[in-house]
PDB file of C-alpha atoms in Angstrom:
ATOM      1  CA  ASP A  22     104.864  93.033  84.821  1.00  0.00           C
ATOM      2  CA  VAL A  23     105.374  96.121  86.408  1.00  0.00           C
ATOM      3  CA  LYS A  24     107.964  96.403  88.856  1.00  0.00           C
ATOM      4  CA  VAL A  25     108.054  99.383  91.592  1.00  0.00           C
ATOM      5  CA  THR A  26     111.058  99.232  93.678  1.00  0.00           C
ATOM      6  CA  GLN A  27     111.515 101.203  96.724  1.00  0.00           C
ATOM      7  CA  SER A  28     115.322 101.406  97.951  1.00  0.00           C
ATOM      8  CA  SER A  29     114.872 100.443 101.606  1.00  0.00           C
ATOM      9  CA  ARG A  30     112.399  98.303 103.493  1.00  0.00           C
ATOM     10  CA  TYR A  31     113.359  99.512 106.884  1.00  0.00           C
ATOM     11  CA  LEU A  32     114.730 102.567 107.807  1.00  0.00           C
ATOM     12  CA  VAL A  33     115.634 104.292 111.064  1.00  0.00           C
ATOM     13  CA  LYS A  34     116.535 107.920 111.586  1.00  0.00           C
ATOM     14  CA  ARG A  35     116.997 110.522 114.209  1.00  0.00           C
ATOM     15  CA  THR A  36     114.782 113.569 114.691  1.00  0.00           C
ATOM     16  CA  GLY A  37     116.005 116.498 112.533  1.00  0.00           C
ATOM     17  CA  GLU A  38     117.811 114.552 110.189  1.00  0.00           C
ATOM     18  CA  LYS A  39     117.072 114.935 106.188  1.00  0.00           C
ATOM     19  CA  VAL A  40     115.577 111.705 105.069  1.00  0.00           C
ATOM     20  CA  PHE A  41     115.561 110.532 101.206  1.00  0.00           C
ATOM     21  CA  LEU A  42     113.066 107.757 100.276  1.00  0.00           C
ATOM     22  CA  GLU A  43     113.794 106.549  96.573  1.00  0.00           C
ATOM     23  CA  CYS A  44     111.453 104.756  94.301  1.00  0.00           C
ATOM     24  CA  VAL A  45     111.901 103.416  90.755  1.00  0.00           C
ATOM     25  CA  GLN A  46     109.477 101.980  88.293  1.00  0.00           C
ATOM     26  CA  ASP A  47     110.099 100.284  85.155  1.00  0.00           C
ATOM     27  CA  MET A  48     107.357 100.491  83.014  1.00  0.00           C
ATOM     28  CA  ASP A  49     107.633 104.028  81.590  1.00  0.00           C
ATOM     29  CA  HIS A  50     104.611 104.975  83.680  1.00  0.00           C
ATOM     30  CA  GLU A  51     103.809 108.824  83.550  1.00  0.00           C
ATOM     31  CA  ASN A  52     102.318 109.183  87.128  1.00  0.00           C
ATOM     32  CA  MET A  53     103.959 108.440  90.378  1.00  0.00           C
ATOM     33  CA  PHE A  54     102.563 108.801  93.990  1.00  0.00           C
ATOM     34  CA  TRP A  55     103.692 108.703  97.506  1.00  0.00           C
ATOM     35  CA  TYR A  56     101.511 107.530 100.125  1.00  0.00           C
ATOM     36  CA  ARG A  57     101.630 107.114 103.733  1.00  0.00           C
ATOM     37  CA  GLN A  58      99.968 104.289 105.670  1.00  0.00           C
ATOM     38  CA  ASP A  59      99.152 104.440 109.175  1.00  0.00           C
ATOM     39  CA  PRO A  60      96.861 102.041 111.237  1.00  0.00           C
ATOM     40  CA  GLY A  61      93.279 103.015 111.265  1.00  0.00           C
ATOM     41  CA  LEU A  62      93.689 105.773 108.577  1.00  0.00           C
ATOM     42  CA  GLY A  63      94.361 103.887 105.613  1.00  0.00           C
ATOM     43  CA  LEU A  64      96.452 105.550 102.798  1.00  0.00           C
ATOM     44  CA  ARG A  65      96.870 109.048 102.566  1.00  0.00           C
ATOM     45  CA  LEU A  66      98.397 110.861  99.641  1.00  0.00           C
ATOM     46  CA  ILE A  67     101.398 113.181 100.243  1.00  0.00           C
ATOM     47  CA  TYR A  68     102.520 114.004  96.625  1.00  0.00           C
ATOM     48  CA  PHE A  69     102.172 112.985  93.293  1.00  0.00           C
ATOM     49  CA  SER A  70     103.802 113.763  89.943  1.00  0.00           C
ATOM     50  CA  TYR A  71     102.360 113.610  86.206  1.00  0.00           C
ATOM     51  CA  ASP A  72     105.670 114.020  84.607  1.00  0.00           C
ATOM     52  CA  VAL A  73     109.430 114.947  84.954  1.00  0.00           C
ATOM     53  CA  LYS A  74     109.916 118.012  87.095  1.00  0.00           C
ATOM     54  CA  MET A  75     106.051 118.264  87.790  1.00  0.00           C
ATOM     55  CA  LYS A  76     104.667 117.744  91.235  1.00  0.00           C
ATOM     56  CA  GLU A  77     101.352 118.051  92.845  1.00  0.00           C
ATOM     57  CA  LYS A  78     100.295 118.261  96.464  1.00  0.00           C
ATOM     58  CA  GLY A  79      98.408 115.610  97.777  1.00  0.00           C
ATOM     59  CA  ASP A  80      96.302 115.493 101.146  1.00  0.00           C
ATOM     60  CA  ILE A  81      99.506 115.673 103.714  1.00  0.00           C
ATOM     61  CA  PRO A  82     102.029 117.416 101.944  1.00  0.00           C
ATOM     62  CA  GLU A  83     103.498 119.376 105.202  1.00  0.00           C
ATOM     63  CA  GLY A  84     106.793 118.295 106.260  1.00  0.00           C
ATOM     64  CA  TYR A  85     107.415 116.633 102.915  1.00  0.00           C
ATOM     65  CA  SER A  86     108.830 117.474  99.438  1.00  0.00           C
ATOM     66  CA  VAL A  87     109.520 115.345  96.135  1.00  0.00           C
ATOM     67  CA  SER A  88     111.799 115.177  93.352  1.00  0.00           C
ATOM     68  CA  ARG A  89     111.372 113.903  89.875  1.00  0.00           C
ATOM     69  CA  GLU A  90     114.415 114.409  87.727  1.00  0.00           C
ATOM     70  CA  LYS A  91     113.624 111.191  85.721  1.00  0.00           C
ATOM     71  CA  LYS A  92     110.541 109.696  84.517  1.00  0.00           C
ATOM     72  CA  GLU A  93     111.504 106.425  86.280  1.00  0.00           C
ATOM     73  CA  ARG A  94     112.537 107.694  89.776  1.00  0.00           C
ATOM     74  CA  PHE A  95     110.450 109.573  92.340  1.00  0.00           C
ATOM     75  CA  SER A  96     112.068 110.632  95.510  1.00  0.00           C
ATOM     76  CA  LEU A  97     110.405 111.651  98.752  1.00  0.00           C
ATOM     77  CA  ILE A  98     112.118 113.947 101.105  1.00  0.00           C
ATOM     78  CA  LEU A  99     111.605 114.682 104.768  1.00  0.00           C
ATOM     79  CA  GLU A 100     113.263 117.762 105.263  1.00  0.00           C
ATOM     80  CA  SER A 101     113.741 117.628 109.075  1.00  0.00           C
ATOM     81  CA  ALA A 102     112.439 114.268 110.220  1.00  0.00           C
ATOM     82  CA  SER A 103     109.988 114.320 113.267  1.00  0.00           C
ATOM     83  CA  THR A 104     108.616 111.389 115.245  1.00  0.00           C
ATOM     84  CA  ASN A 105     105.343 111.721 113.963  1.00  0.00           C
ATOM     85  CA  GLN A 106     106.711 110.921 110.466  1.00  0.00           C
ATOM     86  CA  THR A 107     107.215 107.409 111.550  1.00  0.00           C
ATOM     87  CA  SER A 108     105.087 105.438 109.276  1.00  0.00           C
ATOM     88  CA  MET A 109     104.752 103.035 106.410  1.00  0.00           C
ATOM     89  CA  TYR A 110     105.494 104.856 102.950  1.00  0.00           C
ATOM     90  CA  LEU A 111     104.293 103.451  99.990  1.00  0.00           C
ATOM     91  CA  CYS A 112     105.333 104.469  96.401  1.00  0.00           C
ATOM     92  CA  ALA A 113     103.112 103.811  93.592  1.00  0.00           C
ATOM     93  CA  SER A 114     102.941 104.325  89.616  1.00  0.00           C
ATOM     94  CA  SER A 115     100.409 104.311  86.910  1.00  0.00           C
ATOM     95  CA  LEU A 116      99.763 105.260  83.162  1.00  0.00           C
ATOM     96  CA  VAL A 117      98.222 108.393  82.610  1.00  0.00           C
ATOM     97  CA  ARG A 118      94.653 107.234  82.113  1.00  0.00           C
ATOM     98  CA  ILE A 119      91.700 107.864  84.497  1.00  0.00           C
ATOM     99  CA  ASN A 120      91.050 104.484  85.487  1.00  0.00           C
ATOM    100  CA  SER A 121      94.577 103.155  85.168  1.00  0.00           C
ATOM    101  CA  PRO A 122      95.442 100.877  88.354  1.00  0.00           C
ATOM    102  CA  LEU A 123      98.105 101.745  90.763  1.00  0.00           C
ATOM    103  CA  HIS A 124     100.903  99.745  91.022  1.00  0.00           C
ATOM    104  CA  PHE A 125     102.692  99.585  94.275  1.00  0.00           C
ATOM    105  CA  GLY A 126     106.218  98.814  95.746  1.00  0.00           C
ATOM    106  CA  ASN A 127     106.587  96.866  98.987  1.00  0.00           C
ATOM    107  CA  GLY A 128     106.872  99.772 101.091  1.00  0.00           C
ATOM    108  CA  THR A 129     109.435 101.599 103.617  1.00  0.00           C
ATOM    109  CA  ARG A 130     108.795 101.406 106.986  1.00  0.00           C
ATOM    110  CA  LEU A 131     110.645 104.473 108.427  1.00  0.00           C
ATOM    111  CA  THR A 132     111.139 104.909 112.296  1.00  0.00           C
ATOM    112  CA  VAL A 133     111.949 108.326 113.507  1.00  0.00           C
ATOM    113  CA  THR A 134     113.480 108.129 116.892  1.00  0.00           C
TER     114      THR A 134
ATOM    115  CA  ALA B  18      84.742 115.591  96.702  1.00  0.00           C
ATOM    116  CA  GLN B  19      85.245 111.791  96.808  1.00  0.00           C
ATOM    117  CA  SER B  20      85.338 109.699  99.881  1.00  0.00           C
ATOM    118  CA  VAL B  21      85.283 106.325 100.831  1.00  0.00           C
ATOM    119  CA  THR B  22      83.990 104.456 104.135  1.00  0.00           C
ATOM    120  CA  GLN B  23      84.672 100.885 104.919  1.00  0.00           C
ATOM    121  CA  LEU B  24      82.497  99.462 107.479  1.00  0.00           C
ATOM    122  CA  GLY B  25      84.465  97.172 109.931  1.00  0.00           C
ATOM    123  CA  SER B  26      88.282  97.548 110.569  1.00  0.00           C
ATOM    124  CA  HIS B  27      88.129  93.732 111.460  1.00  0.00           C
ATOM    125  CA  VAL B  28      86.136  90.692 109.712  1.00  0.00           C
ATOM    126  CA  SER B  29      86.765  87.185 110.950  1.00  0.00           C
ATOM    127  CA  VAL B  30      85.219  84.259 108.887  1.00  0.00           C
ATOM    128  CA  SER B  31      85.670  80.406 109.045  1.00  0.00           C
ATOM    129  CA  GLU B  32      87.496  78.739 106.139  1.00  0.00           C
ATOM    130  CA  GLY B  33      84.623  77.909 103.433  1.00  0.00           C
ATOM    131  CA  ALA B  34      82.415  80.607 104.708  1.00  0.00           C
ATOM    132  CA  LEU B  35      81.193  83.874 102.783  1.00  0.00           C
ATOM    133  CA  VAL B  36      83.379  86.947 102.779  1.00  0.00           C
ATOM    134  CA  LEU B  37      81.420  90.270 102.791  1.00  0.00           C
ATOM    135  CA  LEU B  38      83.771  93.421 103.125  1.00  0.00           C
ATOM    136  CA  ARG B  39      81.635  96.676 102.921  1.00  0.00           C
ATOM    137  CA  CYS B  40      82.351  99.872 101.269  1.00  0.00           C
ATOM    138  CA  ASN B  41      80.331 103.108 100.600  1.00  0.00           C
ATOM    139  CA  TYR B  42      81.572 106.033  98.643  1.00  0.00           C
ATOM    140  CA  SER B  43      80.454 109.457  97.905  1.00  0.00           C
ATOM    141  CA  SER B  44      81.173 111.208  94.802  1.00  0.00           C
ATOM    142  CA  SER B  45      79.616 114.235  93.142  1.00  0.00           C
ATOM    143  CA  VAL B  46      80.237 112.625  89.695  1.00  0.00           C
ATOM    144  CA  PRO B  47      80.250 108.959  88.281  1.00  0.00           C
ATOM    145  CA  PRO B  48      82.856 107.222  90.348  1.00  0.00           C
ATOM    146  CA  TYR B  49      85.516 104.852  89.441  1.00  0.00           C
ATOM    147  CA  LEU B  50      85.796 102.102  92.133  1.00  0.00           C
ATOM    148  CA  PHE B  51      88.616  99.729  93.065  1.00  0.00           C
ATOM    149  CA  TRP B  52      89.474  97.023  95.522  1.00  0.00           C
ATOM    150  CA  TYR B  53      92.958  96.554  96.497  1.00  0.00           C
ATOM    151  CA  VAL B  54      94.523  93.726  98.816  1.00  0.00           C
ATOM    152  CA  GLN B  55      97.721  93.928 101.037  1.00  0.00           C
ATOM    153  CA  TYR B  56      99.161  90.680 102.139  1.00  0.00           C
ATOM    154  CA  PRO B  57     101.876  91.056 105.045  1.00  0.00           C
ATOM    155  CA  ASN B  58     104.853  93.004 104.253  1.00  0.00           C
ATOM    156  CA  GLN B  59     103.855  93.859 100.843  1.00  0.00           C
ATOM    157  CA  GLY B  60     102.443  96.840  98.758  1.00  0.00           C
ATOM    158  CA  LEU B  61      98.990  96.753  97.607  1.00  0.00           C
ATOM    159  CA  GLN B  62      97.799  94.871  94.425  1.00  0.00           C
ATOM    160  CA  LEU B  63      94.792  95.483  92.447  1.00  0.00           C
ATOM    161  CA  LEU B  64      91.907  93.038  93.204  1.00  0.00           C
ATOM    162  CA  LEU B  65      89.334  94.456  90.869  1.00  0.00           C
ATOM    163  CA  LYS B  66      87.924  97.669  89.387  1.00  0.00           C
ATOM    164  CA  TYR B  67      84.627  99.218  88.153  1.00  0.00           C
ATOM    165  CA  THR B  68      84.851 101.806  85.595  1.00  0.00           C
ATOM    166  CA  THR B  69      81.514 101.777  83.565  1.00  0.00           C
ATOM    167  CA  GLY B  70      79.248  99.068  82.014  1.00  0.00           C
ATOM    168  CA  ALA B  71      78.429  95.794  84.105  1.00  0.00           C
ATOM    169  CA  THR B  72      77.756  96.547  87.581  1.00  0.00           C
ATOM    170  CA  LEU B  73      79.078  93.198  88.874  1.00  0.00           C
ATOM    171  CA  VAL B  74      82.915  93.050  88.555  1.00  0.00           C
ATOM    172  CA  LYS B  75      84.828  89.962  88.893  1.00  0.00           C
ATOM    173  CA  GLY B  76      88.454  89.880  90.137  1.00  0.00           C
ATOM    174  CA  ILE B  77      91.331  87.618  90.824  1.00  0.00           C
ATOM    175  CA  ASN B  78      91.204  84.776  93.267  1.00  0.00           C
ATOM    176  CA  GLY B  79      87.696  84.487  93.206  1.00  0.00           C
ATOM    177  CA  PHE B  80      86.403  87.766  94.533  1.00  0.00           C
ATOM    178  CA  GLU B  81      83.887  90.005  93.030  1.00  0.00           C
ATOM    179  CA  ALA B  82      81.993  93.449  93.774  1.00  0.00           C
ATOM    180  CA  GLU B  83      78.806  94.800  92.647  1.00  0.00           C
ATOM    181  CA  PHE B  84      78.438  98.526  92.100  1.00  0.00           C
ATOM    182  CA  LYS B  85      75.151  99.643  93.329  1.00  0.00           C
ATOM    183  CA  LYS B  86      74.406 103.375  92.549  1.00  0.00           C
ATOM    184  CA  SER B  87      71.224 103.597  94.458  1.00  0.00           C
ATOM    185  CA  GLU B  88      72.951 102.527  97.799  1.00  0.00           C
ATOM    186  CA  THR B  89      76.368 104.227  96.921  1.00  0.00           C
ATOM    187  CA  SER B  90      78.030 100.918  97.561  1.00  0.00           C
ATOM    188  CA  PHE B  91      80.627  98.604  96.278  1.00  0.00           C
ATOM    189  CA  HIS B  92      80.759  95.485  98.479  1.00  0.00           C
ATOM    190  CA  LEU B  93      83.430  92.725  98.057  1.00  0.00           C
ATOM    191  CA  THR B  94      82.440  89.371  98.217  1.00  0.00           C
ATOM    192  CA  LYS B  95      83.722  85.868  97.878  1.00  0.00           C
ATOM    193  CA  PRO B  96      81.603  82.681  98.317  1.00  0.00           C
ATOM    194  CA  SER B  97      84.185  80.790 100.279  1.00  0.00           C
ATOM    195  CA  ALA B  98      87.144  81.896 102.104  1.00  0.00           C
ATOM    196  CA  HIS B  99      90.509  80.238 102.151  1.00  0.00           C
ATOM    197  CA  MET B 100      93.254  80.823 104.542  1.00  0.00           C
ATOM    198  CA  SER B 101      95.259  82.495 101.982  1.00  0.00           C
ATOM    199  CA  ASP B 102      92.712  85.380 101.700  1.00  0.00           C
ATOM    200  CA  ALA B 103      93.710  86.678 105.172  1.00  0.00           C
ATOM    201  CA  ALA B 104      95.093  90.103 104.341  1.00  0.00           C
ATOM    202  CA  GLU B 105      94.004  93.670 104.341  1.00  0.00           C
ATOM    203  CA  TYR B 106      91.618  94.851 101.857  1.00  0.00           C
ATOM    204  CA  PHE B 107      91.164  98.689 100.750  1.00  0.00           C
ATOM    205  CA  CYS B 108      88.379 100.210  98.761  1.00  0.00           C
ATOM    206  CA  ALA B 109      89.373 103.355  96.689  1.00  0.00           C
ATOM    207  CA  VAL B 110      87.442 105.688  94.527  1.00  0.00           C
ATOM    208  CA  SER B 111      88.458 108.247  91.771  1.00  0.00           C
ATOM    209  CA  ALA B 112      86.523 110.533  89.526  1.00  0.00           C
ATOM    210  CA  TYR B 113      87.923 111.802  86.458  1.00  0.00           C
ATOM    211  CA  THR B 114      91.071 112.497  87.971  1.00  0.00           C
ATOM    212  CA  ASP B 115      94.275 110.089  88.600  1.00  0.00           C
ATOM    213  CA  LYS B 116      94.133 110.448  92.253  1.00  0.00           C
ATOM    214  CA  LEU B 117      92.590 107.682  94.108  1.00  0.00           C
ATOM    215  CA  ILE B 118      91.175 108.107  97.725  1.00  0.00           C
ATOM    216  CA  PHE B 119      91.519 105.140  99.832  1.00  0.00           C
ATOM    217  CA  GLY B 120      89.233 103.836 102.724  1.00  0.00           C
ATOM    218  CA  THR B 121      90.742 102.957 105.904  1.00  0.00           C
ATOM    219  CA  GLY B 122      91.010  99.355 105.227  1.00  0.00           C
ATOM    220  CA  THR B 123      89.484  96.011 106.647  1.00  0.00           C
ATOM    221  CA  ARG B 124      91.503  93.406 108.117  1.00  0.00           C
ATOM    222  CA  LEU B 125      90.381  89.971 107.032  1.00  0.00           C
ATOM    223  CA  GLN B 126      91.010  87.005 109.256  1.00  0.00           C
ATOM    224  CA  VAL B 127      90.139  83.691 108.121  1.00  0.00           C
ATOM    225  CA  PHE B 128      90.021  80.754 110.870  1.00  0.00           C
ATOM    226  CA  PRO B 129      90.256  76.962 110.152  1.00  0.00           C
TER     227      PRO B 129
END
């Protein structure tokens, strides 16, 4: 079974801090994604990556960046955390097939104070 | 561009009753359609998907969905709700890309 592991379940950071959210998958998937989930808004795509060192902006990339130095690891970076980035962050991975399902981690609930 | 509309942010049913969660999509090309479920404090997991072929798709835990092109719908149903079905359900669409566009979700409550 595919396992997508997010390093932290809960995280509390202060405004202006640089925040790293880490995600690791163990099934050699090419694609990796970062979503944020907010009540009433569903899941919105922040960034995704088709391969090592490749990244593409999603629908809401502002205030975020990503890093993919190894195939299994995809990091989301908040350069200067703000309170409006308080949210649930979900990482997912998939094979590089058009209808390949996403496999999700359990999420990181980030609170910025 | 693709989009998904889930009608009803909350649905409540009694145990044993029919579950119907509505999803309408918009796509300029033939879509791929998905339903995901999220149990409390967990990530999303795939319930079922439609790609091509048979329009009635069966998924896990007794759920099924029917692709109706004329109505641009992909509603999720289960004949008899169980307490363990209480969760949030997301419909999603993609079209010739690896990107999924998600709906805003429907929270299902099941009462005894």
